[in-house]
Short mmCIF file of C-alpha atoms in Angstrom, two decimals:
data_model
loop_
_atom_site.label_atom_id
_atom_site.label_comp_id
_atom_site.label_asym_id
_atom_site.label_seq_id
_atom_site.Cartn_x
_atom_site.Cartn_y
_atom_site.Cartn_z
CA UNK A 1 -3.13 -13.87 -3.08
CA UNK A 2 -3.06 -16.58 -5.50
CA UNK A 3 -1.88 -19.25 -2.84
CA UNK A 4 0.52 -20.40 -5.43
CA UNK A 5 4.15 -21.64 -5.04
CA UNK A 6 6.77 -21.88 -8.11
CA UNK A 7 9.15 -24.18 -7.33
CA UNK A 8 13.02 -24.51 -9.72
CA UNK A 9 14.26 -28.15 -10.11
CA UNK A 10 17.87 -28.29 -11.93
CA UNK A 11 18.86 -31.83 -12.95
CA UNK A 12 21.97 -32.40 -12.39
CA UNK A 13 24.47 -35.09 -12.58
CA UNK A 14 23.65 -37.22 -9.66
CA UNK A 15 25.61 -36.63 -6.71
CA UNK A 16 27.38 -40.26 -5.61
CA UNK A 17 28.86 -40.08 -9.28
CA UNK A 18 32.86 -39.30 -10.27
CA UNK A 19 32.96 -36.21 -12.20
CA UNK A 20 35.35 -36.97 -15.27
CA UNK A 21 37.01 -34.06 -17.13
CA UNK A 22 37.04 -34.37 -21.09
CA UNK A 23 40.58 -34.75 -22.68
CA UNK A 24 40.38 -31.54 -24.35
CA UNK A 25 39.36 -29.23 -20.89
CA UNK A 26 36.33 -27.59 -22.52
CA UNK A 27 34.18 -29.15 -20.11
CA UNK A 28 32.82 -32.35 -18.14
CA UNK A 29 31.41 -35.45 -19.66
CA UNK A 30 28.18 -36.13 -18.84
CA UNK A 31 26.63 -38.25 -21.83
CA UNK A 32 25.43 -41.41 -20.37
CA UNK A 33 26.08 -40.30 -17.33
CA UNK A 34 23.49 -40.60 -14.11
CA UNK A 35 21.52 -37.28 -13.49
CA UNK A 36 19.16 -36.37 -11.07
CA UNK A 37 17.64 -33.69 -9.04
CA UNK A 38 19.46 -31.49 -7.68
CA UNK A 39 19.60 -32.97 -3.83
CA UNK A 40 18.54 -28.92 -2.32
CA UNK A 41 15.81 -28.72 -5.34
CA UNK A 42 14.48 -31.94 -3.55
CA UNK A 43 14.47 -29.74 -0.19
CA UNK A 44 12.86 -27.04 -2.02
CA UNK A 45 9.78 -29.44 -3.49
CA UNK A 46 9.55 -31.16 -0.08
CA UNK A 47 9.41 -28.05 1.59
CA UNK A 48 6.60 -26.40 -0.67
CA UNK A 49 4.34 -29.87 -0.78
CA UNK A 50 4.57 -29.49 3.24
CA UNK A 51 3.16 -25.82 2.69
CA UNK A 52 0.20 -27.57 0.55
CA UNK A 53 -0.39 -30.58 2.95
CA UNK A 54 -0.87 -27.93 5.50
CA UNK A 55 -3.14 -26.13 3.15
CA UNK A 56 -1.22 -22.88 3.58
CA UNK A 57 -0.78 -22.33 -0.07
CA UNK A 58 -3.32 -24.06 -2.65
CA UNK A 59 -0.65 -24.85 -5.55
CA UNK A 60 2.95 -26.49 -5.97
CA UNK A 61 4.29 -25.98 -9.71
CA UNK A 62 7.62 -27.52 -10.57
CA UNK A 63 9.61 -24.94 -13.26
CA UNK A 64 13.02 -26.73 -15.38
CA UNK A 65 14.77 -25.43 -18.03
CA UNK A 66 16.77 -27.53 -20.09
CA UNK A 67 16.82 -30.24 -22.32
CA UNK A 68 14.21 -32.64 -23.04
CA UNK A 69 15.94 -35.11 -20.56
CA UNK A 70 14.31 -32.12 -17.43
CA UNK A 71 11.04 -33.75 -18.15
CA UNK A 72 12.53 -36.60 -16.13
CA UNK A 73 13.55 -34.42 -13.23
CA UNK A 74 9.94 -32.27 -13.34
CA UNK A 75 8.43 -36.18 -13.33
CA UNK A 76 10.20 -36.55 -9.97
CA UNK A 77 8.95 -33.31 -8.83
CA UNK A 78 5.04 -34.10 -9.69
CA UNK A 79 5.54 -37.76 -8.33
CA UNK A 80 6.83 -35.71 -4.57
CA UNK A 81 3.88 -33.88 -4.82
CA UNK A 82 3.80 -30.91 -6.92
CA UNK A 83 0.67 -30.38 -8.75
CA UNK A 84 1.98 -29.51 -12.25
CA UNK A 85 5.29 -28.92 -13.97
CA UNK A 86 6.16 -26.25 -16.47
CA UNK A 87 9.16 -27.21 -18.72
CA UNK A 88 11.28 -24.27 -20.40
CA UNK A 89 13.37 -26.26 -23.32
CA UNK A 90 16.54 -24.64 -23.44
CA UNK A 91 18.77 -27.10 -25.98
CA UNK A 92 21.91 -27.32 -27.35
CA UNK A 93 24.63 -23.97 -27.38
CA UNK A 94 21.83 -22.10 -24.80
CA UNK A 95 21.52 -24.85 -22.60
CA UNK A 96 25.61 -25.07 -22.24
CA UNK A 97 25.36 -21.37 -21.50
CA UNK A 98 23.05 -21.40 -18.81
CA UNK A 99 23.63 -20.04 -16.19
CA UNK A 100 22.03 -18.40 -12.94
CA UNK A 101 21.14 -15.07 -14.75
CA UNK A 102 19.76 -16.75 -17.48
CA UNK A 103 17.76 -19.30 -15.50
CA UNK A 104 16.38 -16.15 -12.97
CA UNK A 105 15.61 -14.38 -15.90
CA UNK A 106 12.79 -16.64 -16.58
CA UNK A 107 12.08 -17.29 -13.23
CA UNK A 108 11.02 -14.09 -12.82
CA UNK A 109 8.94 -13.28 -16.16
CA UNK A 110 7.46 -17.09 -15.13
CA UNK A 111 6.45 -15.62 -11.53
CA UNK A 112 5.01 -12.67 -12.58
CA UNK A 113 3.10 -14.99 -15.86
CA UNK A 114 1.67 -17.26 -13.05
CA UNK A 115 1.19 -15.06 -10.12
CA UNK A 116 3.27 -16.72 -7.95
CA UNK A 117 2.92 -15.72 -3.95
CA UNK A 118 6.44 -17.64 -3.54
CA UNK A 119 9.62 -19.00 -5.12
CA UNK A 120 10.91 -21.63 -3.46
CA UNK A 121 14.70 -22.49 -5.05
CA UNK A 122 17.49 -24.77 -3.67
CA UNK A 123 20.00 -22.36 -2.28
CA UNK A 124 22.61 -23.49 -4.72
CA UNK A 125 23.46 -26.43 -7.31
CA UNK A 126 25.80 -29.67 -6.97
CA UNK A 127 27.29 -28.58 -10.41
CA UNK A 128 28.01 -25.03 -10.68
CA UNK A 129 27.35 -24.19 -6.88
CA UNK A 130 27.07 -20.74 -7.84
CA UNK A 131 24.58 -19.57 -4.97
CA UNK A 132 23.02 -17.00 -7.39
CA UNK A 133 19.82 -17.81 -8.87
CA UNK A 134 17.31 -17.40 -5.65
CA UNK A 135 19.19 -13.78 -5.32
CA UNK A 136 19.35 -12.67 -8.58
CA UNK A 137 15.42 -13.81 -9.42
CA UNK A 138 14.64 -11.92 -5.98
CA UNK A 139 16.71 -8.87 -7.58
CA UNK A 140 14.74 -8.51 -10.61
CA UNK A 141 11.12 -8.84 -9.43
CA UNK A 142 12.20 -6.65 -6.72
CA UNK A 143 11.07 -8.99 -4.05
CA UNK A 144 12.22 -9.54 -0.61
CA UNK A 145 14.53 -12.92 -0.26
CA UNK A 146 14.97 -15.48 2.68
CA UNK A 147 18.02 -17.40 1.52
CA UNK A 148 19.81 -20.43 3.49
CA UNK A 149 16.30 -21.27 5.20
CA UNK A 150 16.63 -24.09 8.07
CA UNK A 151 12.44 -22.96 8.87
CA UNK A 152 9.80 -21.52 6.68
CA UNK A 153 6.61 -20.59 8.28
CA UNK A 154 3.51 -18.65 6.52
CA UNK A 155 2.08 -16.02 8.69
CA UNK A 156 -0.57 -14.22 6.85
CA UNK A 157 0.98 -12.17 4.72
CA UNK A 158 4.34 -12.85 5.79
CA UNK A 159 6.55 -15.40 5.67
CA UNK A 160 9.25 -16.30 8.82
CA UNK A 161 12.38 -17.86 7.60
CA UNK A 162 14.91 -19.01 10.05
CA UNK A 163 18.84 -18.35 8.05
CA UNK A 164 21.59 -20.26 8.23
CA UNK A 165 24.59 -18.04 8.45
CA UNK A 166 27.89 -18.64 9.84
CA UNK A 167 27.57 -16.62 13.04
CA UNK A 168 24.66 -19.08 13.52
CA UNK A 169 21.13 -18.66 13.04
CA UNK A 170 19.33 -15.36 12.08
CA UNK A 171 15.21 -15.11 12.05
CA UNK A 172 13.40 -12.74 9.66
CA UNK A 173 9.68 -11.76 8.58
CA UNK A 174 9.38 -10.62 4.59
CA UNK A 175 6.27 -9.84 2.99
CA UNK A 176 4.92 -12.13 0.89
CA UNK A 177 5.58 -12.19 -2.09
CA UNK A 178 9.05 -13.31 -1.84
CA UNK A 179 12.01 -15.52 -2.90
CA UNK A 180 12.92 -18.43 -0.68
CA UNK A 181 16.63 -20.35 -0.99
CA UNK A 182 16.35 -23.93 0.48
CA UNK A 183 19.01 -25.08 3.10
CA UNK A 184 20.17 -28.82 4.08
CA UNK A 185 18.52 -28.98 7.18
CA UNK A 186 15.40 -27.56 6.13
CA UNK A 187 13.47 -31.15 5.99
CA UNK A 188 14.02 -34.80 4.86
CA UNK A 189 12.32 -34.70 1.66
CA UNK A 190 10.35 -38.03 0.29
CA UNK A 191 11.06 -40.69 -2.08
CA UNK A 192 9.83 -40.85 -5.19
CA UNK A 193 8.72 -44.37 -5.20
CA UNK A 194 7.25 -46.23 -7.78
CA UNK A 195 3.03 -45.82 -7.44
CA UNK A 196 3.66 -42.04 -6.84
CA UNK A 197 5.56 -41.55 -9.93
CA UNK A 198 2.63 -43.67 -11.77
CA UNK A 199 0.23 -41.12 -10.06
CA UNK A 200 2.42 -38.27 -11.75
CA UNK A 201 1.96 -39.61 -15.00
CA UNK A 202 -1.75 -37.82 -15.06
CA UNK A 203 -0.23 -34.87 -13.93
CA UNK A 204 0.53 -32.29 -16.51
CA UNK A 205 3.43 -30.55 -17.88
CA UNK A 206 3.38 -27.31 -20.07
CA UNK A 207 5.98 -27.13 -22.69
CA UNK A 208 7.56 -23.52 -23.41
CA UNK A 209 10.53 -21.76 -24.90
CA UNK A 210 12.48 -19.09 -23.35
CA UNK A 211 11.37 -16.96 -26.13
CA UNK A 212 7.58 -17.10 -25.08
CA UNK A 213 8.38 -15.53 -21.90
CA UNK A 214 10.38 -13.09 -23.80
CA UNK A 215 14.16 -13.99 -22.17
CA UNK A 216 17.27 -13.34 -24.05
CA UNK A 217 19.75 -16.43 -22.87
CA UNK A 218 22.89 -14.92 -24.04
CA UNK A 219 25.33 -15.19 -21.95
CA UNK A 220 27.61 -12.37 -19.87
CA UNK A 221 30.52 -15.36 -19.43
CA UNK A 222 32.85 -17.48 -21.72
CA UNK A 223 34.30 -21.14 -20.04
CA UNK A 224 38.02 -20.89 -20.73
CA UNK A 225 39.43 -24.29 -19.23
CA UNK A 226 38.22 -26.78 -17.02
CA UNK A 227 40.35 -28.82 -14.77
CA UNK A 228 40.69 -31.94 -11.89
CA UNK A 229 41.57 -30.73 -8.71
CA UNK A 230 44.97 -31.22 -8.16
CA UNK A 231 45.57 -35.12 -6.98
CA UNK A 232 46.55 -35.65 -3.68
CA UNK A 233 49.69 -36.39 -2.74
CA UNK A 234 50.59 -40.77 -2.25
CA UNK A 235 51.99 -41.99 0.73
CA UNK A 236 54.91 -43.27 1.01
CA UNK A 237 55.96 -46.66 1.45
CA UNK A 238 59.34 -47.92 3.90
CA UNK A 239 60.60 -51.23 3.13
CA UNK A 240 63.36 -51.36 5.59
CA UNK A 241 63.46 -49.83 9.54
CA UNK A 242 66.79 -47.82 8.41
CA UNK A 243 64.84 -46.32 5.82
CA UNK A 244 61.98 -45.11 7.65
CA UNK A 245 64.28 -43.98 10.46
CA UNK A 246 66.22 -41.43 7.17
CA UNK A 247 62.89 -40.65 6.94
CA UNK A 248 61.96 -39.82 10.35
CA UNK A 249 64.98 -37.84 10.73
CA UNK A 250 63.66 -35.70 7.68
CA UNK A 251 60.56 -34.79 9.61
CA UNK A 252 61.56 -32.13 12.22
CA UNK A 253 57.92 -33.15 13.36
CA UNK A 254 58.99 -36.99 14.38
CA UNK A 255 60.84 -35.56 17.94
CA UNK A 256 58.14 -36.69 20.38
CA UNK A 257 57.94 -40.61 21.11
CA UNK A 258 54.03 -40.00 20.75
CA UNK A 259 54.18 -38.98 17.38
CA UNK A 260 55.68 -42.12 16.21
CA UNK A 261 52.40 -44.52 17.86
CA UNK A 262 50.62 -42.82 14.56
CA UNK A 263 53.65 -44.52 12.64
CA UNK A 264 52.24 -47.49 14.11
CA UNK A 265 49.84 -48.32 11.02
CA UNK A 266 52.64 -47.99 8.50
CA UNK A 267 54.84 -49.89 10.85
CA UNK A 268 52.00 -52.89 10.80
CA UNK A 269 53.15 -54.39 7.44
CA UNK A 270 56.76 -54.49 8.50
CA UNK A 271 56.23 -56.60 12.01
CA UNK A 272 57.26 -59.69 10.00
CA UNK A 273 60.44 -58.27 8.99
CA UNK A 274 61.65 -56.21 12.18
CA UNK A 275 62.22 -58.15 15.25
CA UNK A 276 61.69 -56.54 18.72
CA UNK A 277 64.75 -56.30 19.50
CA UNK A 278 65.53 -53.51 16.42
CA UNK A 279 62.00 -52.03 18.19
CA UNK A 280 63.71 -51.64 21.22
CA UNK A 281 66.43 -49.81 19.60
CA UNK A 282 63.67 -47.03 18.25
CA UNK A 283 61.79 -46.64 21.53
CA UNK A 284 63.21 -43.22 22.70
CA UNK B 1 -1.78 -68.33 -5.02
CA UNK B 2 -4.22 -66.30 -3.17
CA UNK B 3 -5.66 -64.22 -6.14
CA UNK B 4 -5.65 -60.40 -4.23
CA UNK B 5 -2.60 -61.52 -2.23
CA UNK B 6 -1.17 -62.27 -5.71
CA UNK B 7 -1.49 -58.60 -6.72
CA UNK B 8 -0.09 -57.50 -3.45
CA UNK B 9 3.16 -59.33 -4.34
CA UNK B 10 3.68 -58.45 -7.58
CA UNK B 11 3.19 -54.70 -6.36
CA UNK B 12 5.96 -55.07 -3.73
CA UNK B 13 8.17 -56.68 -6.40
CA UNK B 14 8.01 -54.05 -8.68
CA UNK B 15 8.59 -51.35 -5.37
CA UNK B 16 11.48 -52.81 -4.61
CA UNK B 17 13.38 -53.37 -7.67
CA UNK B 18 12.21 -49.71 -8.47
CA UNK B 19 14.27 -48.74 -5.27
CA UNK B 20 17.31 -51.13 -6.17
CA UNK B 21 17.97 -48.55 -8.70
CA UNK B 22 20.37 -46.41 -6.67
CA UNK B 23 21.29 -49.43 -4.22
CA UNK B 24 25.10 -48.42 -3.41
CA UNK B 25 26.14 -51.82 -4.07
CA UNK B 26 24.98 -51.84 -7.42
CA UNK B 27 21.50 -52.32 -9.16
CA UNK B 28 22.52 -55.78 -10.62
CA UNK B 29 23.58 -57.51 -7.00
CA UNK B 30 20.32 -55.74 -5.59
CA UNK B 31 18.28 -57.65 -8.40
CA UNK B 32 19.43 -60.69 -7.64
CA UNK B 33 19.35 -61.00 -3.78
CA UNK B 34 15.72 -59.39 -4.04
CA UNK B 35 15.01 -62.52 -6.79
CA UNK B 36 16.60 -64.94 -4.76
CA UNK B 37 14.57 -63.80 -1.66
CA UNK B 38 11.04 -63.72 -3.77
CA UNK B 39 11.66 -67.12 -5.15
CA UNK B 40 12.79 -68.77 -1.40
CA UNK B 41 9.21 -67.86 -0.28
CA UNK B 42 7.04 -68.93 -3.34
CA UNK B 43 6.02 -71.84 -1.96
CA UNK B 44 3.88 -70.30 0.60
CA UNK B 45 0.25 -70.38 0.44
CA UNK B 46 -1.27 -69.55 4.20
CA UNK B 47 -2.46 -65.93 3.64
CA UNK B 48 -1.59 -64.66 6.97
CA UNK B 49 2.42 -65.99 6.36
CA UNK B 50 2.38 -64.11 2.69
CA UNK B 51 0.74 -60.93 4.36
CA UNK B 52 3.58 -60.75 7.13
CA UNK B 53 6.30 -61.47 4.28
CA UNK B 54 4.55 -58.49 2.46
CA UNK B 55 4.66 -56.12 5.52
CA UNK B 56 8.25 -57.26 6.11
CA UNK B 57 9.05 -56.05 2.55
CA UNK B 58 7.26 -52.63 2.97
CA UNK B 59 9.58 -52.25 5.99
CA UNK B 60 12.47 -53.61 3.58
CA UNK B 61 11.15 -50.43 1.64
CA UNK B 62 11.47 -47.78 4.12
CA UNK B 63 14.82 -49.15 5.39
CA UNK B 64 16.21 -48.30 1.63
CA UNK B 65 14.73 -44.88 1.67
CA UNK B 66 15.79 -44.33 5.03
CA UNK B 67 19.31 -45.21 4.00
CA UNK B 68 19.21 -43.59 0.18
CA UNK B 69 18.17 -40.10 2.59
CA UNK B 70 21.50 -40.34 4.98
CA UNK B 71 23.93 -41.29 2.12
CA UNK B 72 23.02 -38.20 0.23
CA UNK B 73 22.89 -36.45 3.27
CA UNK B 74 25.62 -37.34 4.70
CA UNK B 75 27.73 -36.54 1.21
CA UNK B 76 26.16 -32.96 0.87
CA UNK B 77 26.72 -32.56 4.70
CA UNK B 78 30.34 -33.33 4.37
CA UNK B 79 31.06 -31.10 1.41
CA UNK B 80 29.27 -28.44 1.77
CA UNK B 81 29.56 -27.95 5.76
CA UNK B 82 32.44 -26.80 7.83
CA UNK B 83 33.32 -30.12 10.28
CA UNK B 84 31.70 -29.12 13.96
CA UNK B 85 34.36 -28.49 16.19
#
């Protein structure tokens, strides 16, 4: 076995800042707005340099397709400790197409061009969470898949992956080689601090198109609209004790005495305008 | 200035205003306590004093990370993860 790991990084708009919608719905704005790694693409890196530190596998590589601008995110990946990156430039109409097929597509014709013994992939992105890419890349090179991993652990030829699933947790043993989806709890991954990412700059990273690797990006799916969740609903504001009692009385849920403590916070502003004895009149 | 000390410094310096990036408060209120902070201390000359003001701002650093790590976890935690019951 080749003792080598491929590892997906997606950069992504970073995840502390407000989405906006563009005025015409096609889409979201994100010119000169902050992206960065994916925050489970982190997990994934972390998790595959902890594979290397152990010396379990001998080599991390760091895949991106996009636009120039991934050569940032695969710069991140190197400085956590990958050993080289491989960028797939995917620009303009392709790149606003991309999608999970797309990007597994060359995932796979990448695995099989570097004989890779795993894929490590975050199990889904902040931006599409579509959950598909680790399955579908799995799918195609007919490999076996260990998706939502809280534990990884190489065992010869085998790999043990602790799931998260919603009944709880679930262990399994696939044979190597095989398609791993990163979970949150699966490790704190490092910070790319400054003299690491100096140490990445030696590092290199090899320039492709999808085209090399012989992947058609067209697309199976057309964005109609995009829209803001609905907004949620103001409070309302009482000015007077006779309004909020209308109000009250408009709740069936106001009966209980104890229900109106909560009240208590809106009632806060109003203390300098009721007097206890109109609070005496509303204890029940 | 202690010439090798100097170096040390200047490293941290450059660590930490790297790190201020992302600060939560904002990059430019980061850059200016961390100046403010530098230039209190640049008086100092007694190598050992500059050496624990150096080790004080490596644990400055890990403090950040440590808190740049819980944000973001934190945030994926709550969006992504039912609420335990």
């Amino acid at each position: 076995m080749s003792g080598r790991v491929l590892v997906g990084v997606k950069r992504v708009i970073d995840y502390a800042v407000k989405i906006r919608v563009k005025p015409d719905n096609s889409g979201i704005v994100t010119d000169g707005v902050k992206h960065s790694m994916n925050p489970f693409c982190e997990i994934a890196i972390e998790e595959a340099v902890k594979l290397k530190e152990k010396k379990l596998i001998k080599e991390v590589v760091a895949v991106s397709c996009g636009p120039q601008q991934s050569q940032e995110t695969i710069r991140t990946a190197l400085a956590m400790g990958a050993d080289r990156g491989i960028h797939v430039e995917v620009t303009g109409k392709d790149y606003e197409t991309l999608g999970p097929l797309q990007v597994s597509k060359i995932m796979a014709a990448l695995a099989k061009k570097e004989d890779a013994q795993l894929i490590i992939l975050g199990k889904q992105a902040i931006d599409d969470d579509c959950n598909q890419t680790g399955q579908m890349t799995a799918a195609l090179l007919d490999w076996p898949q260990g998706t939502f991993a809280s534990e990884v652990a190489l065992e010869g030829d085998k790999v043990k992956v602790v799931r998260e699933i919603d009944g709880g947790l679930e262990t399994i043993k696939i044979n190597t080689p095989a398609v791993v989806t990163a979970d949150l709890r699966l490790n704190t991954p490092r910070y790319a601090t400054l003299p690491n990412i100096m140490k990445a700059k030696k590092k290199k990273i090899a320039n492709m198109k999808p085209a090399d690797l012989g992947v058609d990006l067209t697309s199976r799916l057309e964005v109609l609209r995009v829209d803001e969740p609905p907004q949620r609903q103001a409070g309302v504001k009482v000015e007077t004790v006779d309004d909020l009692d209308s109000l009250m009385n408009n709740w069936t849920v106001f009966h209980k005495c104890t229900q109106r403590t909560s009240l208590c916070v809106v009632l806060i502003p109003l203390l300098e305008t009721v007097t206890p004895e109109d609070m005496r009149k509303e204890e029940c | 200035m202690a010439n090798p000390l100097r170096g040390e410094v200047i490293r941290l310096y450059k660590n930490l205003l790297y790190l201020g990036r992302e600060y939560p408060q904002g990059a430019a209120y980061f850059r200016e306590r961390l100046k403010s902070a530098f230039m209190k201390n640049k008086d100092v000359t007694d190598p050992e004093k500059i050496k624990k003001l150096v080790a004080r701002g490596d644990f400055v650093i890990k403090e950040l990370e440590a808190l740049y790590f819980l944000r973001k976890y934190r945030a994926m935690k709550k969006r992504y993860y039912e609420p335990e019951k």
